[in-house]
């Protein structure tokens, strides 16, 4: 498997933390030197390991925000 290179350009916020110290975070990340995108995934302490996640463009993030704002919760 090829190495995946990433740079967390901006830590936006933590959503939750597990009992083992992993955090679910929203960050702005550049993957393999490409333009940074918004990324939601689980991270081990110190960002040494990551779980599966979802990466969104700014337009996709805006649409998600619109959907969440329209929910009756």
XYZ file of N, CA, C and O in Angstrom, residues 13-44:
128
model
N -12.191 21.620 14.827
C -12.860 21.289 16.078
C -12.974 19.809 16.332
O -12.973 19.009 15.400
N -13.054 19.461 17.608
C -13.269 18.078 18.041
C -14.751 17.877 18.287
O -15.398 18.697 18.944
N -15.270 16.749 17.821
C -16.680 16.433 17.996
C -16.884 15.523 19.197
O -17.843 15.672 19.944
N -15.968 14.558 19.372
C -16.079 13.639 20.501
C -14.728 13.003 20.785
O -13.796 13.116 19.989
N -14.647 12.316 21.938
C -13.431 11.600 22.298
C -13.819 10.250 22.887
O -14.726 10.169 23.716
N -13.140 9.187 22.443
C -13.423 7.843 22.950
C -12.674 7.606 24.253
O -11.780 8.376 24.617
N -13.009 6.510 24.918
C -12.335 6.163 26.168
C -10.857 5.842 25.954
O -10.067 5.897 26.880
N -10.462 5.521 24.717
C -9.060 5.220 24.405
C -8.286 6.452 23.934
O -7.135 6.357 23.540
N -8.935 7.613 23.951
C -8.257 8.849 23.600
C -8.352 9.259 22.142
O -7.826 10.295 21.752
N -8.992 8.445 21.305
C -9.189 8.823 19.902
C -10.230 9.937 19.839
O -11.205 9.930 20.597
N -10.030 10.889 18.944
C -10.969 11.995 18.801
C -11.545 12.028 17.391
O -10.857 11.733 16.423
N -12.825 12.373 17.304
C -13.469 12.609 16.008
C -13.332 14.095 15.758
O -13.801 14.908 16.555
N -12.645 14.452 14.652
C -12.287 15.845 14.402
C -12.703 16.307 13.015
O -12.699 15.525 12.066
N -12.998 17.594 12.922
C -13.159 18.263 11.633
C -11.923 19.120 11.437
O -11.606 19.972 12.273
N -11.192 18.840 10.357
C -9.962 19.563 10.056
C -9.931 19.943 8.587
O -10.658 19.378 7.760
N -9.047 20.867 8.253
C -8.751 21.205 6.867
C -7.412 20.543 6.560
O -6.396 20.878 7.179
N -7.427 19.563 5.631
C -6.243 18.736 5.394
C -5.874 18.715 3.924
O -6.736 18.587 3.047
N -4.577 18.806 3.674
C -4.031 18.609 2.332
C -3.557 17.161 2.247
O -2.726 16.724 3.042
N -4.115 16.405 1.308
C -3.740 15.003 1.109
C -2.809 14.889 -0.089
O -3.121 15.365 -1.178
N -1.663 14.283 0.108
C -0.683 14.044 -0.962
C -0.341 15.312 -1.739
O -0.208 15.295 -2.963
N -0.228 16.440 -1.028
C 0.185 17.696 -1.633
C -0.881 18.411 -2.434
O -0.604 19.431 -3.057
N -2.108 17.915 -2.423
C -3.194 18.536 -3.186
C -3.862 19.631 -2.367
O -3.569 19.822 -1.197
N -4.785 20.341 -3.024
C -5.528 21.416 -2.353
C -6.231 20.868 -1.113
O -6.804 19.770 -1.147
N -6.173 21.618 -0.031
C -6.767 21.188 1.233
C -8.282 21.082 1.111
O -8.927 21.876 0.417
N -8.832 20.064 1.802
C -10.279 19.856 1.861
C -10.679 19.640 3.308
O -9.847 19.354 4.166
N -11.970 19.770 3.563
C -12.498 19.558 4.910
C -12.614 18.061 5.144
O -13.047 17.315 4.262
N -12.217 17.631 6.307
C -12.086 16.209 6.575
C -12.639 15.892 7.960
O -12.301 16.553 8.929
N -13.497 14.874 8.021
C -14.094 14.436 9.281
C -13.719 12.971 9.487
O -14.066 12.124 8.670
N -12.940 12.696 10.559
C -12.517 11.324 10.836
C -12.019 11.195 12.264
O -11.817 12.186 12.949
N -11.806 9.939 12.669
C -11.237 9.635 13.982
C -9.714 9.672 13.904
O -9.128 9.207 12.916
N -9.103 10.229 14.948
C -7.641 10.314 15.035
C -7.172 9.787 16.385
O -7.790 10.055 17.416
N -6.058 9.066 16.344
C -5.401 8.657 17.574
C -4.731 9.887 18.188
O -4.498 10.886 17.496
